[in-house]
Short mmCIF file of C-alpha atoms in Angstrom, two decimals:
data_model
loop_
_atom_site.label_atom_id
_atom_site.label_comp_id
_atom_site.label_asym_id
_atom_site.label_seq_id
_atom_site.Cartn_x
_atom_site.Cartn_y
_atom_site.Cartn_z
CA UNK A 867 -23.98 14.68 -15.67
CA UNK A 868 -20.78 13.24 -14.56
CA UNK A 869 -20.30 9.54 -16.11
CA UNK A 870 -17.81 7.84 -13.81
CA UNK A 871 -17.46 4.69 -15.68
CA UNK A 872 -16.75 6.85 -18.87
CA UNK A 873 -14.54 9.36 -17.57
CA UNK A 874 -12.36 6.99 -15.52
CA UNK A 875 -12.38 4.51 -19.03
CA UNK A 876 -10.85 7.84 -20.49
CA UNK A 877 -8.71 9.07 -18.39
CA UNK A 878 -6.97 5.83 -17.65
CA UNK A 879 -7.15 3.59 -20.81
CA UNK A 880 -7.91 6.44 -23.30
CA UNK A 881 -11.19 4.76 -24.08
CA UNK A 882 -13.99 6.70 -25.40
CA UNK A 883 -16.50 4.44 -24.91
CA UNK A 884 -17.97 1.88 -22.78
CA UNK A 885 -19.84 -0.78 -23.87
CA UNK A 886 -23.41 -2.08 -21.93
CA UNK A 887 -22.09 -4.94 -21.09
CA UNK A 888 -18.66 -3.87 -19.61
CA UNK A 889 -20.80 -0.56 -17.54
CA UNK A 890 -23.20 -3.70 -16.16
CA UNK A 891 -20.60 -5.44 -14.75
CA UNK A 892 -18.11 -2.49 -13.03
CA UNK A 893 -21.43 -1.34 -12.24
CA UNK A 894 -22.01 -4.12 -10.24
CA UNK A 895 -18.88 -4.25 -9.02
CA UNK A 896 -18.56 -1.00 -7.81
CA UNK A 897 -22.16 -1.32 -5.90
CA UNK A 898 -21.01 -4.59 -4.10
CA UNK A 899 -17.47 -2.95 -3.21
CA UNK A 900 -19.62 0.13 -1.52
CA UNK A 901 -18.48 2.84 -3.92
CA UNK A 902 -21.95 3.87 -4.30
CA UNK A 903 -23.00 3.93 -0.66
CA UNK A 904 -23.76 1.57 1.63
CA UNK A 905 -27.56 1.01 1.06
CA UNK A 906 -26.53 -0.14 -2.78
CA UNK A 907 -23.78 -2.69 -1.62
CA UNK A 908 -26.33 -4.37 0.70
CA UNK A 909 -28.84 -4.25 -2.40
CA UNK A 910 -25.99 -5.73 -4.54
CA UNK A 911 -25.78 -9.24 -5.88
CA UNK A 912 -21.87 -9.71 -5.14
CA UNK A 913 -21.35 -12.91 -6.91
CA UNK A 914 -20.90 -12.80 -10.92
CA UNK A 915 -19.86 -14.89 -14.38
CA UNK A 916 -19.57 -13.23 -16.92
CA UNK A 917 -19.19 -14.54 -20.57
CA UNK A 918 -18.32 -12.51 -23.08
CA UNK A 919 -16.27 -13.07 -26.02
CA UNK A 920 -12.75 -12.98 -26.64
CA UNK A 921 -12.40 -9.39 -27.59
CA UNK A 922 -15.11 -8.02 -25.80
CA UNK A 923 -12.84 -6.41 -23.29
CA UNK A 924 -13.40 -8.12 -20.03
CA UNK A 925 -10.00 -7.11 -18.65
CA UNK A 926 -11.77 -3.40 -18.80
CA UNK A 927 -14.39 -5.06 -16.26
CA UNK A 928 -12.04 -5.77 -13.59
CA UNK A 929 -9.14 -3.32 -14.20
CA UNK A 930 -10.76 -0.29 -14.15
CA UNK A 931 -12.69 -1.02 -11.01
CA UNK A 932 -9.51 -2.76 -9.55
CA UNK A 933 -8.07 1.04 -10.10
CA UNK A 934 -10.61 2.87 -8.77
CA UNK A 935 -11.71 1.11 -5.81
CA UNK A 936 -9.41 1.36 -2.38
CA UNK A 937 -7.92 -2.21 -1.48
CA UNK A 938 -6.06 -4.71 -3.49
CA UNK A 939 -7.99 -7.01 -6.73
CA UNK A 940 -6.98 -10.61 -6.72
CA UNK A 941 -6.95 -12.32 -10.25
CA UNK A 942 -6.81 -16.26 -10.70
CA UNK A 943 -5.14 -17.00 -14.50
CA UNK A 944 -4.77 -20.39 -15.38
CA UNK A 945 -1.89 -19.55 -17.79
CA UNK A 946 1.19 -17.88 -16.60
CA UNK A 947 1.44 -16.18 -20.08
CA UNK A 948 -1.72 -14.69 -19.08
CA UNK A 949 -0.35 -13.16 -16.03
CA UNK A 950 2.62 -11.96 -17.87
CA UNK A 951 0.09 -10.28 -20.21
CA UNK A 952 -1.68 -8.63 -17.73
CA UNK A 953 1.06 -7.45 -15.61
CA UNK A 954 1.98 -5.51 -18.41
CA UNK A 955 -1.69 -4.15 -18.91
CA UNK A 956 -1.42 -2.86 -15.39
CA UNK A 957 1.52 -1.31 -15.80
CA UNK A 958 1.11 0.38 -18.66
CA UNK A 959 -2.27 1.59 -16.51
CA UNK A 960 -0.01 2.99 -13.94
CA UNK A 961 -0.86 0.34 -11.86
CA UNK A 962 1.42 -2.00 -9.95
CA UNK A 963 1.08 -5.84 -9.66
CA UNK A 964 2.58 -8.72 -7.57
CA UNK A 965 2.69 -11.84 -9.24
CA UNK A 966 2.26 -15.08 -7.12
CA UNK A 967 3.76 -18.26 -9.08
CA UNK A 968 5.72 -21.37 -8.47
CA UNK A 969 9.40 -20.77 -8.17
CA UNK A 970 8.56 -16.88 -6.84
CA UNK A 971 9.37 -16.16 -3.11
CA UNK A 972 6.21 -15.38 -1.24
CA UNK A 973 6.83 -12.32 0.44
CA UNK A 974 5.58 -11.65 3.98
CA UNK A 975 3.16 -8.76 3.83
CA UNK A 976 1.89 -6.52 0.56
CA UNK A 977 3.35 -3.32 -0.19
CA UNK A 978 0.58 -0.66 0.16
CA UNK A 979 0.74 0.62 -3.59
CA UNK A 980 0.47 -2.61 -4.58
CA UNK A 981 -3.22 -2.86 -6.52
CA UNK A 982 -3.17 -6.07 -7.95
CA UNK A 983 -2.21 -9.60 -6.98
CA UNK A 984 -1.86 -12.03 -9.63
CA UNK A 985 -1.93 -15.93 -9.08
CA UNK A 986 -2.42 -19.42 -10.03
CA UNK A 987 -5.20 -22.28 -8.65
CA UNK A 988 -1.89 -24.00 -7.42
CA UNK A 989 0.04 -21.31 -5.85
CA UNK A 990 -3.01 -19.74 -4.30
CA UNK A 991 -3.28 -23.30 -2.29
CA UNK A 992 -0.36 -22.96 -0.77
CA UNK A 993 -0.13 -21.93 2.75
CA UNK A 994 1.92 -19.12 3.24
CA UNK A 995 -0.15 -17.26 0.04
CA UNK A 996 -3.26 -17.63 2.31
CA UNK A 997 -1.65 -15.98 5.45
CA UNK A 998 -0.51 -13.18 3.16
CA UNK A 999 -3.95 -12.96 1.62
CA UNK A 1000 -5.78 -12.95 5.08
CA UNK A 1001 -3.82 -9.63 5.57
CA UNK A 1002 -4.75 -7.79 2.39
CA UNK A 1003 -7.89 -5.82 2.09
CA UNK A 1004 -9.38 -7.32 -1.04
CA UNK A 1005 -11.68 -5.20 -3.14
CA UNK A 1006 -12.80 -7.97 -5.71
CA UNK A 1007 -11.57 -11.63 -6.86
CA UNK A 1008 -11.36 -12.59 -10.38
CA UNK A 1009 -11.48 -15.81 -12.01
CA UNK A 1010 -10.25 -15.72 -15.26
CA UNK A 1011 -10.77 -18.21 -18.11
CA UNK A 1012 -13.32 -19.94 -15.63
CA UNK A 1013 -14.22 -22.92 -18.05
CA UNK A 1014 -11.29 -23.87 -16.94
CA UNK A 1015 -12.24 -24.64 -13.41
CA UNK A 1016 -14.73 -27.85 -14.75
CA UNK A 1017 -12.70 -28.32 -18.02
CA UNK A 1018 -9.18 -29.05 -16.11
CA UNK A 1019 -10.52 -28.98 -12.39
CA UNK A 1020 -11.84 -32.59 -13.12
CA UNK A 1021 -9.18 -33.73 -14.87
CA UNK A 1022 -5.45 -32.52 -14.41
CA UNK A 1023 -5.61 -29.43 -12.27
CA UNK A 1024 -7.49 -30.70 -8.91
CA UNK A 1025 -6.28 -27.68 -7.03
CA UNK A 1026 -9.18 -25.31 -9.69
CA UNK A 1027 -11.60 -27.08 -7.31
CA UNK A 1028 -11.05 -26.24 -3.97
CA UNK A 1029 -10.52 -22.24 -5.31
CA UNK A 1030 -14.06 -21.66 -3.52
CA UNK A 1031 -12.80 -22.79 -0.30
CA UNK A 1032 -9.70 -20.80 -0.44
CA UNK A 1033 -11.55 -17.71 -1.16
CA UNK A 1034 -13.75 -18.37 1.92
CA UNK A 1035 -10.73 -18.85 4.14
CA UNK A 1036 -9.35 -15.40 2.84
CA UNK A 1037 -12.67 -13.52 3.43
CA UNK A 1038 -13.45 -12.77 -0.56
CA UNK A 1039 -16.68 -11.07 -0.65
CA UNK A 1040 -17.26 -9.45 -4.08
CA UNK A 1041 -16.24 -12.48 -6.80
CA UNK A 1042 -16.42 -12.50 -10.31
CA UNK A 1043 -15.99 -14.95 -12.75
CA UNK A 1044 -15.21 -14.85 -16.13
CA UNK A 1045 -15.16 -16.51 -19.78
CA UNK A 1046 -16.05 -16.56 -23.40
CA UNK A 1047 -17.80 -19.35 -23.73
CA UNK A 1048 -20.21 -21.86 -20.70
CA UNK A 1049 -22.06 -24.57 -21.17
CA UNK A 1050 -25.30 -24.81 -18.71
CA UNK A 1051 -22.26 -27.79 -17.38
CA UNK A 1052 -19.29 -25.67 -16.67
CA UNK A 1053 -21.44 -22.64 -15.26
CA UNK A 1054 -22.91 -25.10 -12.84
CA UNK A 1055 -19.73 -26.70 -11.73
CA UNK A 1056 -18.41 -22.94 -11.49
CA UNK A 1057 -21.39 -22.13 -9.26
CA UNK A 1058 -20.35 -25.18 -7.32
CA UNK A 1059 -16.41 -24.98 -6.94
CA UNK A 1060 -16.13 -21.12 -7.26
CA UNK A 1061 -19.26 -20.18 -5.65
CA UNK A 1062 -19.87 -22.96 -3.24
CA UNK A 1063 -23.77 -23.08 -4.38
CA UNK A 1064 -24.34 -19.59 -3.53
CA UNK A 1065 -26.72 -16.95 -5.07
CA UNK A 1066 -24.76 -15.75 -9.14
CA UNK A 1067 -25.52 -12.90 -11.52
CA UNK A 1068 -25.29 -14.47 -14.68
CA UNK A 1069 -24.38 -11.87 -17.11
CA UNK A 1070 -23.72 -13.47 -21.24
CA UNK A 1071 -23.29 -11.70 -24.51
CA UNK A 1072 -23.46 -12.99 -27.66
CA UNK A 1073 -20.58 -15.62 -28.33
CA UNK A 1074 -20.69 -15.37 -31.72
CA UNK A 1075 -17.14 -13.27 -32.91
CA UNK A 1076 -17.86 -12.49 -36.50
CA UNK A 1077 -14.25 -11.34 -37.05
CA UNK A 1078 -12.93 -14.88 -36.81
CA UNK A 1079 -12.15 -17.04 -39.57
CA UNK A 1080 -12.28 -20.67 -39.00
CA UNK A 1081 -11.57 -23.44 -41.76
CA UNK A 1082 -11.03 -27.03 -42.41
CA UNK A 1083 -8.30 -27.73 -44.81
CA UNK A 1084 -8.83 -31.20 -46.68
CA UNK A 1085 -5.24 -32.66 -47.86
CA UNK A 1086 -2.94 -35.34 -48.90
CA UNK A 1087 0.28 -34.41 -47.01
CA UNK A 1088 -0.44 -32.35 -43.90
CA UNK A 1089 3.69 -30.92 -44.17
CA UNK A 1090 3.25 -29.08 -47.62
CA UNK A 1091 -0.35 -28.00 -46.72
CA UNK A 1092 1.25 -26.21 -43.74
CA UNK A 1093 4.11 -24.64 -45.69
CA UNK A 1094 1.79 -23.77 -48.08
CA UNK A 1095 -0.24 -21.67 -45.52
CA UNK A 1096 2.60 -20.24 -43.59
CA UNK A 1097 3.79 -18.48 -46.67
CA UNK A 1098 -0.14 -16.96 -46.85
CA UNK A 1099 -0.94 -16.10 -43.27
CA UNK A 1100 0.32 -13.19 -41.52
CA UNK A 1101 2.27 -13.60 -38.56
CA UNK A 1102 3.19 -13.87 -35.76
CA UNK A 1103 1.76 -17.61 -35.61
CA UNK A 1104 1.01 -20.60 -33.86
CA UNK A 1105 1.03 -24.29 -34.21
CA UNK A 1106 -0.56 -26.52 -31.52
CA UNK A 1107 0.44 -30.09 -31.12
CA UNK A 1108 -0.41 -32.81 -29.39
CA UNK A 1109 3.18 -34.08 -28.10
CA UNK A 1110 6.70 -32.59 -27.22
CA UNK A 1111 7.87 -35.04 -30.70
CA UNK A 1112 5.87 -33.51 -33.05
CA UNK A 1113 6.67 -29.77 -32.05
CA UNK A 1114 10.54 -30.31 -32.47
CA UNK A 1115 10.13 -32.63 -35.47
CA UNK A 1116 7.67 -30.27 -37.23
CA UNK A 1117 9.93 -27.22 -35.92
CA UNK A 1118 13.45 -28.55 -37.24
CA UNK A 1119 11.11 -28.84 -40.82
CA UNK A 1120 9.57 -25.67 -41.12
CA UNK A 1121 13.19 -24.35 -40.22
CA UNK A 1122 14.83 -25.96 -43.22
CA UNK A 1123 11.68 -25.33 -45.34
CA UNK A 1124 11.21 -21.59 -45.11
CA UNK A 1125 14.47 -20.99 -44.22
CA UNK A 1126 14.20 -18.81 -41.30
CA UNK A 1127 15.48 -18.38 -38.05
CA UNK A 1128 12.38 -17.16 -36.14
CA UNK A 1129 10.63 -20.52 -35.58
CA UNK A 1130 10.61 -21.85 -32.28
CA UNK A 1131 9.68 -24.45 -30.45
CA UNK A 1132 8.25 -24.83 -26.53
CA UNK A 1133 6.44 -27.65 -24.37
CA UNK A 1134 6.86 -28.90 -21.01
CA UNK A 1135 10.19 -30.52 -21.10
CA UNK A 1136 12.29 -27.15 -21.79
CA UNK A 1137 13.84 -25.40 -18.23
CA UNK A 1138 11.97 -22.46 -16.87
CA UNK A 1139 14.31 -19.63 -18.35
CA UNK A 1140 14.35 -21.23 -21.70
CA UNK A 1141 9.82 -20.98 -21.42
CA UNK A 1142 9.90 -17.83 -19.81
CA UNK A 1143 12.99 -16.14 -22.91
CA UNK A 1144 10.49 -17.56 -25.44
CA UNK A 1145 7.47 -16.31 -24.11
CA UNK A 1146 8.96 -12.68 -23.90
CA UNK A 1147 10.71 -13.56 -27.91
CA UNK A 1148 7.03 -13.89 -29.11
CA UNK A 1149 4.99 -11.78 -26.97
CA UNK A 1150 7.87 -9.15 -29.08
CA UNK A 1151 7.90 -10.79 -32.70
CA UNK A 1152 5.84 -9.47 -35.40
CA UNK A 1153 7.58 -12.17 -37.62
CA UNK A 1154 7.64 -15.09 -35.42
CA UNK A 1155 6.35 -18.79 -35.93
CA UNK A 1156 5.46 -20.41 -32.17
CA UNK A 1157 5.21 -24.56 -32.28
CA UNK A 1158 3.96 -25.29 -28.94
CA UNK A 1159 1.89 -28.01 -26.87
CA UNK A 1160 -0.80 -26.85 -24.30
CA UNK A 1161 2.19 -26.48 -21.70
CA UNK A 1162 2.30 -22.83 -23.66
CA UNK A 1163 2.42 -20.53 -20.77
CA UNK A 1164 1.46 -23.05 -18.08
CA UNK A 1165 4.15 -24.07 -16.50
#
C-alpha cells in the first residue's frame, strides 16, 4: 500500500519516518483541505493546536502539506528570526516563500509559484496585506509559537489579538495552531483570539524533552561564574538579558576576558541592517557567543 505521508516525507525532506503525532495532524490537514475527497473534508474538524515539543518536528506538520496541497500556506511567526529560519527550510525544500514584514514593500498580487507566505501579527493588520490575501487561494493558516498570542497579545503585542478577525476577513478555513507548551489559560485565550470560540482539535504530546539539560548555578560573582562556563559549553551560545546596558557592558567583558572577536551584542536600539548582518553572522557561526535582549529577532 502506497503511504502518502511517508513517501512525500521521503521524497522531499529525506525522512524515513513519520512520527504518530506529525501523520495525525497532516492527516487532518490534508482531510480539511479536500485532498482526500470531498465527503472527508466535510467530516473534518478544520480547526487545530497542536503542542508538541521543541524538537518534535512541527514544521514537518505544515510544510509538507503546505507542499503538497494546491494553493498558497500562510504562516504567522512572532519572531522575524523565525521567518528567516523557515524561509530557508522552504527553500532548501524546493519551495518558494514571500516574506511579509515591516520595512518590505507589499507587492500587489502573488506570484503563482509562490507556496508560502510568511508574516507577522503586525504586518498581517495592515491593510494592503489583507487585499493581497483576499486574492490568494489559501490552503491552510499557521500560527506559530501560539503561547504567544495570550503571553504578549495581553501585554505588548495587541495586534496577536485581533489575528482571528483578520483571518475571517481573508476567508481562512483550515487553521492550525501551534506550540510546545499551553496552559488550560493560553489554549483558551487561543480558542478565543485565534479561533473566535469556535469548535478545536486539541492534539498534545508529551512536553517533557529529556535531551535538555537545565541547571541552577549558585555563586558569589555572577562575571567569573559565566567565564567559567563559556570556556565549558560548546558553542555557538547565548546570553539573555534583561536591558540594552547589561548586553554591551557584559559583551565589552567577555570580549576582553576570553579574548575573542566572535562575541556580539544585539537589542532593540541597533539599526535594522546592523540586526538583520548579526542574525545571518550567527545563524552561520559554529564559534559564536550571541548577548541579546528579547528584541532577538523581533524587530
Amino acid at each position: 500500500m502506497n503511504d502518502l505521508i511517508n513517501t512525500k516525507a521521503k521524497e522531499i525532506f529525506g525522512i524515513n519516518y513519520v512520527f504518530p503525532y506529525q501523520r495525525l495532524v497532516i492527516s487532518n490537514t490534508l482531510k480539511s483541505c479536500g485532498y482526500y475527497g470531498e465527503e472527508e473534508k466535510i467530516e473534518s474538524l478544520k480547526n487545530q493546536i497542536v503542542i508538541l515539543p521543541t524538537g518534535a518536528g512541527k514544521s514537518l506538520c505544515f510544510m509538507l502539506p503546505g507542499l503538497i496541497l494546491d494553493g498558497v500556506t500562510l504562516i504567522i511567526f512572532p519572531l522575524l528570526s523565525l521567518m528567516a529560519d523557515q524561509e530557508r527550510r522552504i527553500v532548501d525544500s524546493g519551495g518558494k516563500a514571500l516574506v511579509l514584514k515591516g520595512g518590505v514593500k507589499i507587492p500587489n498580487s502573488v506570484e503563482n509559484d509562490i507556496k508560502f507566505i510568511l508574516t507577522n501579527p503586525e504586518t498581517l493588520s495592515s491593510k494592503k496585506v489583507l487585499k493581497l490575501l483576499l486574492g490568494v487561494v489559501l490552503s491552510q493558516v499557521v500560527i506559530d509559537e501560539t503561547h504567544t498570542v495570550s503571553q504578549w497579545g495581553e501585554s505588548f503585542r495587541p495586534s496577536y489579538l485581533e489575528v482571528g478577525k483578520h483571518l475571517k476577513t481573508i476567508g481562512a478555513e483550515v487553521i492550525t495552531a501551534y506550540t510546545a507548551t499551553a496552559s488550560d489559560y493560553i489554549i483558551s485565550s487561543v480558542i478565543e483570539n485565534i479561533f473566535l470560540k469556535g469548535s478545536v482539535n486539541v492534539i498534545k504530546g508529551n512536553p517533557d524533552r529529556i535531551n535538555i539539560y537545565y541547571e541552577a548555578l549558585p555563586c558569589l560573582n555572577k562575571d567569573e561564574a559565566l567565564i567559567d562556563l563559556l570556556r565549558r559549553v560548546e558553542t555557538p551560545a547565548i546570553i539573555l538579558h534583561k536591558s540594552r546596558v547589561s548586553t554591551e557592558v557584559i559583551n565589552r567583558m567577555l570580549v576582553n576576558r576570553l579574548n575573542r572577536d566572535d562575541i556580539v551584542y544585539y537589542h532593540a536600539g541597533l539599526e535594522s541592517s546592523e540586526k538583520q548582518a548579526i542574525e545571518e553572522w550567527f545563524f552561520e557561526s559554529n564559534t559564536g557567543i550571541l548577548n541579546a535582549t528579547c528584541a532577538y529577532g523581533m524587530a
